[in-house]
Amino acid sequence: MGVQWARLAVVNLLSGALIPLAYLPGRLATAAQWSPFAGLTSTPALIFLGRVGGREALVLVAVQLGWVLALWFGARGLWGVAVRRLTVNGG
Amino acid sequence: MRTLRLYPRLLGAHVRSMLEYEADFAILAAATVLMRVVNVVFLAALFAKVPHLNGWTFWSVVLMFGIVALAEGVGSLFFDGMASFWLASPSPMFAFALHQVGDLARFPLSIYPIAPQGGAGPGPAVRVHQLLPDRLPAGHRAVPSAGTADPAGGGVLRGHGNLDLPAWPASLRERRQLRAGYARNRMETSPLNDRLPVHRLLDLRRVRYAF
Protein backbone atom coordinates (compact mmCIF):
# COMPACT_ATOMS: atom_id res chain seq x y z
CA MET A 1 0.00 0.00 0.00
CA GLY A 2 2.87 2.34 0.83
CA VAL A 3 4.52 1.73 -2.52
CA GLN A 4 1.20 2.36 -4.20
CA TRP A 5 0.85 5.73 -2.46
CA ALA A 6 4.39 6.74 -3.26
CA ARG A 7 3.83 5.83 -6.88
CA LEU A 8 0.66 7.91 -6.97
CA ALA A 9 2.44 10.94 -5.54
CA VAL A 10 5.41 10.70 -7.91
CA VAL A 11 3.33 9.97 -10.98
CA ASN A 12 0.94 12.83 -10.28
CA LEU A 13 3.73 15.34 -10.09
CA LEU A 14 6.14 14.09 -12.75
CA SER A 15 3.54 13.19 -15.37
CA GLY A 16 2.20 16.72 -15.47
CA ALA A 17 -1.21 15.73 -14.14
CA LEU A 18 -1.04 18.31 -11.35
CA ILE A 19 0.59 21.14 -13.22
CA PRO A 20 2.21 21.47 -16.67
CA LEU A 21 5.78 20.22 -16.51
CA ALA A 22 7.11 23.52 -17.84
CA TYR A 23 5.92 25.21 -14.63
CA LEU A 24 8.13 23.09 -12.42
CA PRO A 25 11.42 24.62 -11.23
CA GLY A 26 14.25 24.34 -13.78
CA ARG A 27 15.98 21.03 -13.29
CA LEU A 28 12.92 19.23 -12.04
CA ALA A 29 11.13 20.25 -15.22
CA THR A 30 13.91 18.85 -17.40
CA ALA A 31 14.07 15.64 -15.43
CA ALA A 32 10.31 15.24 -15.54
CA GLN A 33 10.14 15.88 -19.27
CA TRP A 34 12.58 13.07 -19.99
CA SER A 35 11.17 10.72 -17.38
CA PRO A 36 8.83 7.88 -18.37
CA PHE A 37 6.01 9.55 -16.44
CA ALA A 38 5.78 12.38 -18.94
CA GLY A 39 4.26 9.97 -21.44
CA LEU A 40 1.21 9.50 -19.23
CA THR A 41 -0.21 12.99 -19.29
CA SER A 42 2.24 15.58 -20.53
CA THR A 43 3.10 14.18 -23.98
CA PRO A 44 -0.46 13.50 -25.12
CA ALA A 45 -1.63 16.83 -23.71
CA LEU A 46 1.12 18.76 -25.46
CA ILE A 47 0.38 17.06 -28.77
CA PHE A 48 -3.39 17.44 -28.59
CA LEU A 49 -3.13 21.08 -27.60
CA GLY A 50 -0.82 21.73 -30.52
CA ARG A 51 1.98 22.95 -28.27
CA VAL A 52 4.47 20.74 -30.05
CA GLY A 53 4.57 20.27 -33.82
CA GLY A 54 5.35 17.33 -36.10
CA ARG A 55 9.01 16.69 -35.50
CA GLU A 56 9.08 17.50 -31.80
CA ALA A 57 6.01 15.38 -31.28
CA LEU A 58 7.70 12.48 -33.01
CA VAL A 59 10.72 12.84 -30.73
CA LEU A 60 8.47 12.80 -27.66
CA VAL A 61 6.69 9.68 -28.84
CA ALA A 62 10.01 8.05 -29.69
CA VAL A 63 11.27 8.76 -26.17
CA GLN A 64 8.10 7.18 -24.85
CA LEU A 65 8.66 4.13 -27.04
CA GLY A 66 12.23 3.87 -25.78
CA TRP A 67 10.95 3.89 -22.20
CA VAL A 68 8.38 1.22 -23.04
CA LEU A 69 11.10 -1.10 -24.30
CA ALA A 70 13.52 -0.32 -21.48
CA LEU A 71 10.91 -0.74 -18.75
CA TRP A 72 9.36 -3.83 -20.30
CA PHE A 73 12.60 -5.76 -20.33
CA GLY A 74 13.74 -4.16 -17.07
CA ALA A 75 10.58 -5.28 -15.34
CA ARG A 76 10.86 -8.78 -16.78
CA GLY A 77 14.42 -9.09 -15.57
CA LEU A 78 13.54 -7.81 -12.12
CA TRP A 79 10.55 -10.12 -11.93
CA GLY A 80 12.74 -13.08 -12.84
CA VAL A 81 15.11 -12.27 -10.00
CA ALA A 82 12.28 -11.65 -7.55
CA VAL A 83 10.44 -14.89 -8.33
CA ARG A 84 13.55 -16.91 -7.55
CA ARG A 85 13.52 -15.49 -4.03
CA LEU A 86 9.80 -15.72 -3.45
CA THR A 87 8.13 -18.17 -1.12
CA VAL A 88 4.36 -18.37 -0.96
CA ASN A 89 2.70 -20.13 1.93
CA GLY A 90 -0.79 -21.18 1.05
CA GLY A 91 -2.81 -19.26 -1.47
CA MET B 1 -20.70 2.56 26.13
CA ARG B 2 -19.83 -0.68 24.38
CA THR B 3 -18.51 1.24 21.45
CA LEU B 4 -16.40 3.30 23.79
CA ARG B 5 -14.86 0.19 25.29
CA LEU B 6 -14.28 -1.36 21.89
CA TYR B 7 -12.65 1.68 20.42
CA PRO B 8 -9.22 1.49 22.10
CA ARG B 9 -9.09 -2.24 21.42
CA LEU B 10 -9.77 -1.85 17.74
CA LEU B 11 -7.36 1.02 17.53
CA GLY B 12 -4.67 -1.10 19.17
CA ALA B 13 -5.40 -3.97 16.83
CA HIS B 14 -5.24 -1.64 13.88
CA VAL B 15 -1.87 -0.29 14.95
CA ARG B 16 -0.54 -3.78 15.59
CA SER B 17 -1.62 -5.00 12.21
CA MET B 18 -0.01 -1.99 10.59
CA LEU B 19 3.20 -2.75 12.45
CA GLU B 20 3.20 -6.40 11.49
CA TYR B 21 5.32 -5.72 8.47
CA GLU B 22 7.73 -3.04 9.56
CA ALA B 23 9.22 -2.34 6.16
CA ASP B 24 5.76 -1.82 4.71
CA PHE B 25 4.89 0.46 7.58
CA ALA B 26 8.02 2.54 6.97
CA ILE B 27 7.30 2.74 3.25
CA LEU B 28 3.75 3.85 3.95
CA ALA B 29 4.94 6.54 6.34
CA ALA B 30 7.52 7.77 3.84
CA ALA B 31 4.93 7.73 1.05
CA THR B 32 2.57 9.85 3.14
CA VAL B 33 5.29 12.41 3.68
CA LEU B 34 6.12 12.29 -0.03
CA MET B 35 2.46 12.99 -0.85
CA ARG B 36 2.51 16.15 1.24
CA VAL B 37 5.83 17.24 -0.23
CA VAL B 38 4.50 16.76 -3.75
CA ASN B 39 1.47 18.87 -2.89
CA VAL B 40 3.66 21.68 -1.59
CA VAL B 41 5.87 21.46 -4.68
CA PHE B 42 2.73 21.80 -6.75
CA LEU B 43 1.63 24.88 -4.84
CA ALA B 44 5.11 26.38 -5.06
CA ALA B 45 5.27 25.80 -8.81
CA LEU B 46 1.83 27.29 -9.26
CA PHE B 47 2.44 30.37 -7.17
CA ALA B 48 5.82 30.92 -8.82
CA LYS B 49 3.85 31.70 -11.98
CA VAL B 50 0.81 33.32 -10.37
CA PRO B 51 1.95 35.15 -7.22
CA HIS B 52 -1.54 36.31 -6.26
CA LEU B 53 -4.53 34.15 -6.91
CA ASN B 54 -7.55 36.31 -6.24
CA GLY B 55 -5.87 37.71 -3.14
CA TRP B 56 -4.40 34.43 -1.94
CA THR B 57 -0.66 34.20 -1.58
CA PHE B 58 1.51 31.09 -1.48
CA TRP B 59 1.97 31.16 2.27
CA SER B 60 -1.68 31.63 3.09
CA VAL B 61 -2.56 28.64 0.92
CA VAL B 62 0.24 26.58 2.44
CA LEU B 63 -1.03 27.47 5.91
CA MET B 64 -4.51 26.34 5.00
CA PHE B 65 -3.15 23.19 3.38
CA GLY B 66 -1.19 22.46 6.54
CA ILE B 67 -4.24 22.81 8.74
CA VAL B 68 -6.28 20.54 6.50
CA ALA B 69 -3.45 17.99 6.37
CA LEU B 70 -3.22 18.05 10.16
CA ALA B 71 -6.94 17.47 10.57
CA GLU B 72 -6.84 14.69 8.00
CA GLY B 73 -3.93 13.08 9.76
CA VAL B 74 -5.65 13.10 13.14
CA GLY B 75 -8.78 11.79 11.46
CA SER B 76 -7.20 8.83 9.76
CA LEU B 77 -4.95 8.06 12.71
CA PHE B 78 -7.72 7.79 15.28
CA PHE B 79 -11.02 7.62 13.48
CA ASP B 80 -10.54 5.75 10.23
CA GLY B 81 -13.75 3.85 9.66
CA MET B 82 -15.35 5.03 12.89
CA ALA B 83 -18.55 6.10 11.23
CA SER B 84 -19.31 2.74 9.71
CA PHE B 85 -18.21 1.04 12.90
CA TRP B 86 -20.66 3.08 14.91
CA LEU B 87 -23.48 2.68 12.43
CA ALA B 88 -22.97 -1.06 12.45
CA SER B 89 -24.86 -1.72 15.62
CA PRO B 90 -25.82 -5.33 16.30
CA SER B 91 -27.99 -6.10 13.35
CA PRO B 92 -27.56 -7.73 9.98
CA MET B 93 -26.37 -4.36 8.87
CA PHE B 94 -23.30 -5.01 10.98
CA ALA B 95 -21.83 -7.55 8.64
CA PHE B 96 -22.81 -5.51 5.66
CA ALA B 97 -21.18 -2.39 7.00
CA LEU B 98 -18.02 -4.26 7.84
CA HIS B 99 -17.39 -4.66 4.17
CA GLN B 100 -17.86 -1.03 3.44
CA VAL B 101 -15.36 1.52 4.61
CA GLY B 102 -12.51 1.94 6.96
CA ASP B 103 -9.71 -0.06 8.42
CA LEU B 104 -10.98 -0.06 11.98
CA ALA B 105 -14.28 -1.59 11.10
CA ARG B 106 -12.78 -4.40 9.05
CA PHE B 107 -11.11 -6.13 11.93
CA PRO B 108 -13.49 -8.79 13.05
CA LEU B 109 -13.75 -10.17 9.54
CA SER B 110 -10.20 -9.91 8.42
CA ILE B 111 -8.58 -11.78 11.27
CA TYR B 112 -10.66 -14.93 11.17
CA PRO B 113 -11.70 -14.82 7.58
CA ILE B 114 -13.51 -18.14 7.65
CA ALA B 115 -15.81 -17.40 10.53
CA PRO B 116 -18.51 -15.04 9.39
CA GLN B 117 -18.13 -15.32 5.65
CA GLY B 118 -18.87 -19.00 5.31
CA GLY B 119 -22.49 -18.33 4.62
CA ALA B 120 -23.41 -20.77 7.35
CA GLY B 121 -26.45 -18.80 8.27
CA PRO B 122 -28.12 -19.15 11.64
CA GLY B 123 -26.86 -22.34 13.13
CA PRO B 124 -24.84 -23.72 16.00
CA ALA B 125 -22.55 -21.37 17.82
CA VAL B 126 -19.22 -20.97 16.13
CA ARG B 127 -16.14 -21.22 18.24
CA VAL B 128 -12.83 -19.90 17.19
CA HIS B 129 -10.92 -23.01 18.18
CA GLN B 130 -13.22 -25.05 15.99
CA LEU B 131 -12.43 -22.87 13.06
CA LEU B 132 -8.72 -23.28 13.58
CA PRO B 133 -8.54 -26.83 14.92
CA ASP B 134 -4.96 -27.79 14.18
CA ARG B 135 -3.64 -24.63 12.76
CA LEU B 136 -2.38 -23.06 15.92
CA PRO B 137 1.35 -22.38 16.05
CA ALA B 138 3.55 -24.21 18.53
CA GLY B 139 2.97 -22.98 22.05
CA HIS B 140 -0.66 -22.09 21.49
CA ARG B 141 -3.37 -24.31 22.86
CA ALA B 142 -6.90 -24.54 21.74
CA VAL B 143 -8.83 -24.45 24.98
CA PRO B 144 -12.20 -26.14 24.96
CA SER B 145 -14.73 -23.59 26.01
CA ALA B 146 -17.66 -23.86 28.33
CA GLY B 147 -21.15 -24.09 26.92
CA THR B 148 -21.93 -21.45 24.37
CA ALA B 149 -25.57 -22.24 23.79
CA ASP B 150 -27.36 -19.20 22.64
CA PRO B 151 -30.86 -18.89 24.06
CA ALA B 152 -32.03 -17.16 20.93
CA GLY B 153 -30.78 -20.01 18.77
CA GLY B 154 -28.79 -17.82 16.45
CA GLY B 155 -25.19 -18.40 15.56
CA VAL B 156 -23.58 -16.22 18.15
CA LEU B 157 -19.86 -16.10 18.40
CA ARG B 158 -19.02 -15.98 22.09
CA GLY B 159 -15.80 -15.61 23.92
CA HIS B 160 -14.70 -18.05 26.55
CA GLY B 161 -10.98 -17.71 26.20
CA ASN B 162 -10.82 -20.09 23.30
CA LEU B 163 -7.37 -19.10 22.21
CA ASP B 164 -4.58 -19.18 24.71
CA LEU B 165 -2.19 -16.79 23.11
CA PRO B 166 1.20 -15.54 24.22
CA ALA B 167 1.72 -11.98 25.33
CA TRP B 168 2.38 -9.41 22.68
CA PRO B 169 6.17 -9.41 22.32
CA ALA B 170 7.51 -6.12 23.50
CA SER B 171 10.76 -5.87 21.60
CA LEU B 172 11.32 -5.69 17.90
CA ARG B 173 13.66 -8.68 18.05
CA GLU B 174 11.13 -10.87 19.77
CA ARG B 175 8.55 -9.95 17.20
CA ARG B 176 10.94 -10.81 14.39
CA GLN B 177 11.67 -14.16 15.97
CA LEU B 178 8.02 -14.92 16.41
CA ARG B 179 7.36 -13.99 12.83
CA ALA B 180 10.24 -16.12 11.58
CA GLY B 181 8.89 -19.09 13.50
CA TYR B 182 5.50 -18.39 12.08
CA ALA B 183 6.87 -18.41 8.54
CA ARG B 184 8.55 -21.73 9.21
CA ASN B 185 5.31 -23.20 10.44
CA ARG B 186 3.60 -22.17 7.23
CA MET B 187 0.73 -20.63 9.10
CA GLU B 188 -1.72 -18.49 7.28
CA THR B 189 -2.42 -16.01 10.00
CA SER B 190 0.29 -14.60 12.16
CA PRO B 191 0.01 -15.19 15.89
CA LEU B 192 0.64 -11.49 16.28
CA ASN B 193 -2.73 -10.85 14.75
CA ASP B 194 -4.38 -13.39 16.97
CA ARG B 195 -3.58 -11.29 20.01
CA LEU B 196 -6.79 -9.42 19.42
CA PRO B 197 -9.40 -11.33 21.36
CA VAL B 198 -11.95 -11.12 18.63
CA HIS B 199 -14.26 -13.60 20.23
CA ARG B 200 -14.62 -11.51 23.34
CA LEU B 201 -15.02 -8.46 21.23
CA LEU B 202 -17.87 -10.01 19.34
CA ASP B 203 -19.37 -11.21 22.60
CA LEU B 204 -19.42 -7.64 23.87
CA ARG B 205 -21.41 -6.64 20.89
CA ARG B 206 -23.56 -9.78 20.90
CA VAL B 207 -23.43 -9.96 17.17
CA ARG B 208 -25.81 -12.30 15.56
CA TYR B 209 -24.87 -13.60 12.17
CA ALA B 210 -28.26 -13.55 10.61
CA PHE B 211 -27.15 -13.84 7.04
GROMACS .gro file of C-alpha atoms in nm:
model
  302
    1MET     CA    1   0.000   0.000   0.000
    2GLY     CA    2   0.287   0.234   0.083
    3VAL     CA    3   0.452   0.173  -0.252
    4GLN     CA    4   0.120   0.236  -0.420
    5TRP     CA    5   0.085   0.573  -0.246
    6ALA     CA    6   0.439   0.674  -0.326
    7ARG     CA    7   0.383   0.583  -0.688
    8LEU     CA    8   0.066   0.791  -0.697
    9ALA     CA    9   0.244   1.094  -0.554
   10VAL     CA   10   0.541   1.070  -0.791
   11VAL     CA   11   0.333   0.997  -1.098
   12ASN     CA   12   0.094   1.283  -1.028
   13LEU     CA   13   0.373   1.534  -1.009
   14LEU     CA   14   0.614   1.409  -1.275
   15SER     CA   15   0.354   1.319  -1.537
   16GLY     CA   16   0.220   1.672  -1.547
   17ALA     CA   17  -0.121   1.573  -1.414
   18LEU     CA   18  -0.104   1.831  -1.135
   19ILE     CA   19   0.059   2.114  -1.322
   20PRO     CA   20   0.221   2.147  -1.667
   21LEU     CA   21   0.578   2.022  -1.651
   22ALA     CA   22   0.711   2.352  -1.784
   23TYR     CA   23   0.592   2.521  -1.463
   24LEU     CA   24   0.813   2.309  -1.242
   25PRO     CA   25   1.142   2.462  -1.123
   26GLY     CA   26   1.425   2.434  -1.378
   27ARG     CA   27   1.598   2.103  -1.329
   28LEU     CA   28   1.292   1.923  -1.204
   29ALA     CA   29   1.113   2.025  -1.522
   30THR     CA   30   1.391   1.885  -1.740
   31ALA     CA   31   1.407   1.564  -1.543
   32ALA     CA   32   1.031   1.524  -1.554
   33GLN     CA   33   1.014   1.588  -1.927
   34TRP     CA   34   1.258   1.307  -1.999
   35SER     CA   35   1.117   1.072  -1.738
   36PRO     CA   36   0.883   0.788  -1.837
   37PHE     CA   37   0.601   0.955  -1.644
   38ALA     CA   38   0.578   1.238  -1.894
   39GLY     CA   39   0.426   0.997  -2.144
   40LEU     CA   40   0.121   0.950  -1.923
   41THR     CA   41  -0.021   1.299  -1.929
   42SER     CA   42   0.224   1.558  -2.053
   43THR     CA   43   0.310   1.418  -2.398
   44PRO     CA   44  -0.046   1.350  -2.512
   45ALA     CA   45  -0.163   1.683  -2.371
   46LEU     CA   46   0.112   1.876  -2.546
   47ILE     CA   47   0.038   1.706  -2.877
   48PHE     CA   48  -0.339   1.744  -2.859
   49LEU     CA   49  -0.313   2.108  -2.760
   50GLY     CA   50  -0.082   2.173  -3.052
   51ARG     CA   51   0.198   2.295  -2.827
   52VAL     CA   52   0.447   2.074  -3.005
   53GLY     CA   53   0.457   2.027  -3.382
   54GLY     CA   54   0.535   1.733  -3.610
   55ARG     CA   55   0.901   1.669  -3.550
   56GLU     CA   56   0.908   1.750  -3.180
   57ALA     CA   57   0.601   1.538  -3.128
   58LEU     CA   58   0.770   1.248  -3.301
   59VAL     CA   59   1.072   1.284  -3.073
   60LEU     CA   60   0.847   1.280  -2.766
   61VAL     CA   61   0.669   0.968  -2.884
   62ALA     CA   62   1.001   0.805  -2.969
   63VAL     CA   63   1.127   0.876  -2.617
   64GLN     CA   64   0.810   0.718  -2.485
   65LEU     CA   65   0.866   0.413  -2.704
   66GLY     CA   66   1.223   0.387  -2.578
   67TRP     CA   67   1.095   0.389  -2.220
   68VAL     CA   68   0.838   0.122  -2.304
   69LEU     CA   69   1.110  -0.110  -2.430
   70ALA     CA   70   1.352  -0.032  -2.148
   71LEU     CA   71   1.091  -0.074  -1.875
   72TRP     CA   72   0.936  -0.383  -2.030
   73PHE     CA   73   1.260  -0.576  -2.033
   74GLY     CA   74   1.374  -0.416  -1.707
   75ALA     CA   75   1.058  -0.528  -1.534
   76ARG     CA   76   1.086  -0.878  -1.678
   77GLY     CA   77   1.442  -0.909  -1.557
   78LEU     CA   78   1.354  -0.781  -1.212
   79TRP     CA   79   1.055  -1.012  -1.193
   80GLY     CA   80   1.274  -1.308  -1.284
   81VAL     CA   81   1.511  -1.227  -1.000
   82ALA     CA   82   1.228  -1.165  -0.755
   83VAL     CA   83   1.044  -1.489  -0.833
   84ARG     CA   84   1.355  -1.691  -0.755
   85ARG     CA   85   1.352  -1.549  -0.403
   86LEU     CA   86   0.980  -1.572  -0.345
   87THR     CA   87   0.813  -1.817  -0.112
   88VAL     CA   88   0.436  -1.837  -0.096
   89ASN     CA   89   0.270  -2.013   0.193
   90GLY     CA   90  -0.079  -2.118   0.105
   91GLY     CA   91  -0.281  -1.926  -0.147
   92MET     CA   92  -2.070   0.256   2.613
   93ARG     CA   93  -1.983  -0.068   2.438
   94THR     CA   94  -1.851   0.124   2.145
   95LEU     CA   95  -1.640   0.330   2.379
   96ARG     CA   96  -1.486   0.019   2.529
   97LEU     CA   97  -1.428  -0.136   2.189
   98TYR     CA   98  -1.265   0.168   2.042
   99PRO     CA   99  -0.922   0.149   2.210
  100ARG     CA  100  -0.909  -0.224   2.142
  101LEU     CA  101  -0.977  -0.185   1.774
  102LEU     CA  102  -0.736   0.102   1.753
  103GLY     CA  103  -0.467  -0.110   1.917
  104ALA     CA  104  -0.540  -0.397   1.683
  105HIS     CA  105  -0.524  -0.164   1.388
  106VAL     CA  106  -0.187  -0.029   1.495
  107ARG     CA  107  -0.054  -0.378   1.559
  108SER     CA  108  -0.162  -0.500   1.221
  109MET     CA  109  -0.001  -0.199   1.059
  110LEU     CA  110   0.320  -0.275   1.245
  111GLU     CA  111   0.320  -0.640   1.149
  112TYR     CA  112   0.532  -0.572   0.847
  113GLU     CA  113   0.773  -0.304   0.956
  114ALA     CA  114   0.922  -0.234   0.616
  115ASP     CA  115   0.576  -0.182   0.471
  116PHE     CA  116   0.489   0.046   0.758
  117ALA     CA  117   0.802   0.254   0.697
  118ILE     CA  118   0.730   0.274   0.325
  119LEU     CA  119   0.375   0.385   0.395
  120ALA     CA  120   0.494   0.654   0.634
  121ALA     CA  121   0.752   0.777   0.384
  122ALA     CA  122   0.493   0.773   0.105
  123THR     CA  123   0.257   0.985   0.314
  124VAL     CA  124   0.529   1.241   0.368
  125LEU     CA  125   0.612   1.229  -0.003
  126MET     CA  126   0.246   1.299  -0.085
  127ARG     CA  127   0.251   1.615   0.124
  128VAL     CA  128   0.583   1.724  -0.023
  129VAL     CA  129   0.450   1.676  -0.375
  130ASN     CA  130   0.147   1.887  -0.289
  131VAL     CA  131   0.366   2.168  -0.159
  132VAL     CA  132   0.587   2.146  -0.468
  133PHE     CA  133   0.273   2.180  -0.675
  134LEU     CA  134   0.163   2.488  -0.484
  135ALA     CA  135   0.511   2.638  -0.506
  136ALA     CA  136   0.527   2.580  -0.881
  137LEU     CA  137   0.183   2.729  -0.926
  138PHE     CA  138   0.244   3.037  -0.717
  139ALA     CA  139   0.582   3.092  -0.882
  140LYS     CA  140   0.385   3.170  -1.198
  141VAL     CA  141   0.081   3.332  -1.037
  142PRO     CA  142   0.195   3.515  -0.722
  143HIS     CA  143  -0.154   3.631  -0.626
  144LEU     CA  144  -0.453   3.415  -0.691
  145ASN     CA  145  -0.755   3.631  -0.624
  146GLY     CA  146  -0.587   3.771  -0.314
  147TRP     CA  147  -0.440   3.443  -0.194
  148THR     CA  148  -0.066   3.420  -0.158
  149PHE     CA  149   0.151   3.109  -0.148
  150TRP     CA  150   0.197   3.116   0.227
  151SER     CA  151  -0.168   3.163   0.309
  152VAL     CA  152  -0.256   2.864   0.092
  153VAL     CA  153   0.024   2.658   0.244
  154LEU     CA  154  -0.103   2.747   0.591
  155MET     CA  155  -0.451   2.634   0.500
  156PHE     CA  156  -0.315   2.319   0.338
  157GLY     CA  157  -0.119   2.246   0.654
  158ILE     CA  158  -0.424   2.281   0.874
  159VAL     CA  159  -0.628   2.054   0.650
  160ALA     CA  160  -0.345   1.799   0.637
  161LEU     CA  161  -0.322   1.805   1.016
  162ALA     CA  162  -0.694   1.747   1.057
  163GLU     CA  163  -0.684   1.469   0.800
  164GLY     CA  164  -0.393   1.308   0.976
  165VAL     CA  165  -0.565   1.310   1.314
  166GLY     CA  166  -0.878   1.179   1.146
  167SER     CA  167  -0.720   0.883   0.976
  168LEU     CA  168  -0.495   0.806   1.271
  169PHE     CA  169  -0.772   0.779   1.528
  170PHE     CA  170  -1.102   0.762   1.348
  171ASP     CA  171  -1.054   0.575   1.023
  172GLY     CA  172  -1.375   0.385   0.966
  173MET     CA  173  -1.535   0.503   1.289
  174ALA     CA  174  -1.855   0.610   1.123
  175SER     CA  175  -1.931   0.274   0.971
  176PHE     CA  176  -1.821   0.104   1.290
  177TRP     CA  177  -2.066   0.308   1.491
  178LEU     CA  178  -2.348   0.268   1.243
  179ALA     CA  179  -2.297  -0.106   1.245
  180SER     CA  180  -2.486  -0.172   1.562
  181PRO     CA  181  -2.582  -0.533   1.630
  182SER     CA  182  -2.799  -0.610   1.335
  183PRO     CA  183  -2.756  -0.773   0.998
  184MET     CA  184  -2.637  -0.436   0.887
  185PHE     CA  185  -2.330  -0.501   1.098
  186ALA     CA  186  -2.183  -0.755   0.864
  187PHE     CA  187  -2.281  -0.551   0.566
  188ALA     CA  188  -2.118  -0.239   0.700
  189LEU     CA  189  -1.802  -0.426   0.784
  190HIS     CA  190  -1.739  -0.466   0.417
  191GLN     CA  191  -1.786  -0.103   0.344
  192VAL     CA  192  -1.536   0.152   0.461
  193GLY     CA  193  -1.251   0.194   0.696
  194ASP     CA  194  -0.971  -0.006   0.842
  195LEU     CA  195  -1.098  -0.006   1.198
  196ALA     CA  196  -1.428  -0.159   1.110
  197ARG     CA  197  -1.278  -0.440   0.905
  198PHE     CA  198  -1.111  -0.613   1.193
  199PRO     CA  199  -1.349  -0.879   1.305
  200LEU     CA  200  -1.375  -1.017   0.954
  201SER     CA  201  -1.020  -0.991   0.842
  202ILE     CA  202  -0.858  -1.178   1.127
  203TYR     CA  203  -1.066  -1.493   1.117
  204PRO     CA  204  -1.170  -1.482   0.758
  205ILE     CA  205  -1.351  -1.814   0.765
  206ALA     CA  206  -1.581  -1.740   1.053
  207PRO     CA  207  -1.851  -1.504   0.939
  208GLN     CA  208  -1.813  -1.532   0.565
  209GLY     CA  209  -1.887  -1.900   0.531
  210GLY     CA  210  -2.249  -1.833   0.462
  211ALA     CA  211  -2.341  -2.077   0.735
  212GLY     CA  212  -2.645  -1.880   0.827
  213PRO     CA  213  -2.812  -1.915   1.164
  214GLY     CA  214  -2.686  -2.234   1.313
  215PRO     CA  215  -2.484  -2.372   1.600
  216ALA     CA  216  -2.255  -2.137   1.782
  217VAL     CA  217  -1.922  -2.097   1.613
  218ARG     CA  218  -1.614  -2.122   1.824
  219VAL     CA  219  -1.283  -1.990   1.719
  220HIS     CA  220  -1.092  -2.301   1.818
  221GLN     CA  221  -1.322  -2.505   1.599
  222LEU     CA  222  -1.243  -2.287   1.306
  223LEU     CA  223  -0.872  -2.328   1.358
  224PRO     CA  224  -0.854  -2.683   1.492
  225ASP     CA  225  -0.496  -2.779   1.418
  226ARG     CA  226  -0.364  -2.463   1.276
  227LEU     CA  227  -0.238  -2.306   1.592
  228PRO     CA  228   0.135  -2.238   1.605
  229ALA     CA  229   0.355  -2.421   1.853
  230GLY     CA  230   0.297  -2.298   2.205
  231HIS     CA  231  -0.066  -2.209   2.149
  232ARG     CA  232  -0.337  -2.431   2.286
  233ALA     CA  233  -0.690  -2.454   2.174
  234VAL     CA  234  -0.883  -2.445   2.498
  235PRO     CA  235  -1.220  -2.614   2.496
  236SER     CA  236  -1.473  -2.359   2.601
  237ALA     CA  237  -1.766  -2.386   2.833
  238GLY     CA  238  -2.115  -2.409   2.692
  239THR     CA  239  -2.193  -2.145   2.437
  240ALA     CA  240  -2.557  -2.224   2.379
  241ASP     CA  241  -2.736  -1.920   2.264
  242PRO     CA  242  -3.086  -1.889   2.406
  243ALA     CA  243  -3.203  -1.716   2.093
  244GLY     CA  244  -3.078  -2.001   1.877
  245GLY     CA  245  -2.879  -1.782   1.645
  246GLY     CA  246  -2.519  -1.840   1.556
  247VAL     CA  247  -2.358  -1.622   1.815
  248LEU     CA  248  -1.986  -1.610   1.840
  249ARG     CA  249  -1.902  -1.598   2.209
  250GLY     CA  250  -1.580  -1.561   2.392
  251HIS     CA  251  -1.470  -1.805   2.655
  252GLY     CA  252  -1.098  -1.771   2.620
  253ASN     CA  253  -1.082  -2.009   2.330
  254LEU     CA  254  -0.737  -1.910   2.221
  255ASP     CA  255  -0.458  -1.918   2.471
  256LEU     CA  256  -0.219  -1.679   2.311
  257PRO     CA  257   0.120  -1.554   2.422
  258ALA     CA  258   0.172  -1.198   2.533
  259TRP     CA  259   0.238  -0.941   2.268
  260PRO     CA  260   0.617  -0.941   2.232
  261ALA     CA  261   0.751  -0.612   2.350
  262SER     CA  262   1.076  -0.587   2.160
  263LEU     CA  263   1.132  -0.569   1.790
  264ARG     CA  264   1.366  -0.868   1.805
  265GLU     CA  265   1.113  -1.087   1.977
  266ARG     CA  266   0.855  -0.995   1.720
  267ARG     CA  267   1.094  -1.081   1.439
  268GLN     CA  268   1.167  -1.416   1.597
  269LEU     CA  269   0.802  -1.492   1.641
  270ARG     CA  270   0.736  -1.399   1.283
  271ALA     CA  271   1.024  -1.612   1.158
  272GLY     CA  272   0.889  -1.909   1.350
  273TYR     CA  273   0.550  -1.839   1.208
  274ALA     CA  274   0.687  -1.841   0.854
  275ARG     CA  275   0.855  -2.173   0.921
  276ASN     CA  276   0.531  -2.320   1.044
  277ARG     CA  277   0.360  -2.217   0.723
  278MET     CA  278   0.073  -2.063   0.910
  279GLU     CA  279  -0.172  -1.849   0.728
  280THR     CA  280  -0.242  -1.601   1.000
  281SER     CA  281   0.029  -1.460   1.216
  282PRO     CA  282   0.001  -1.519   1.589
  283LEU     CA  283   0.064  -1.149   1.628
  284ASN     CA  284  -0.273  -1.085   1.475
  285ASP     CA  285  -0.438  -1.339   1.697
  286ARG     CA  286  -0.358  -1.129   2.001
  287LEU     CA  287  -0.679  -0.942   1.942
  288PRO     CA  288  -0.940  -1.133   2.136
  289VAL     CA  289  -1.195  -1.112   1.863
  290HIS     CA  290  -1.426  -1.360   2.023
  291ARG     CA  291  -1.462  -1.151   2.334
  292LEU     CA  292  -1.502  -0.846   2.123
  293LEU     CA  293  -1.787  -1.001   1.934
  294ASP     CA  294  -1.937  -1.121   2.260
  295LEU     CA  295  -1.942  -0.764   2.387
  296ARG     CA  296  -2.141  -0.664   2.089
  297ARG     CA  297  -2.356  -0.978   2.090
  298VAL     CA  298  -2.343  -0.996   1.717
  299ARG     CA  299  -2.581  -1.230   1.556
  300TYR     CA  300  -2.487  -1.360   1.217
  301ALA     CA  301  -2.826  -1.355   1.061
  302PHE     CA  302  -2.715  -1.384   0.704
   0.00000   0.00000   0.00000
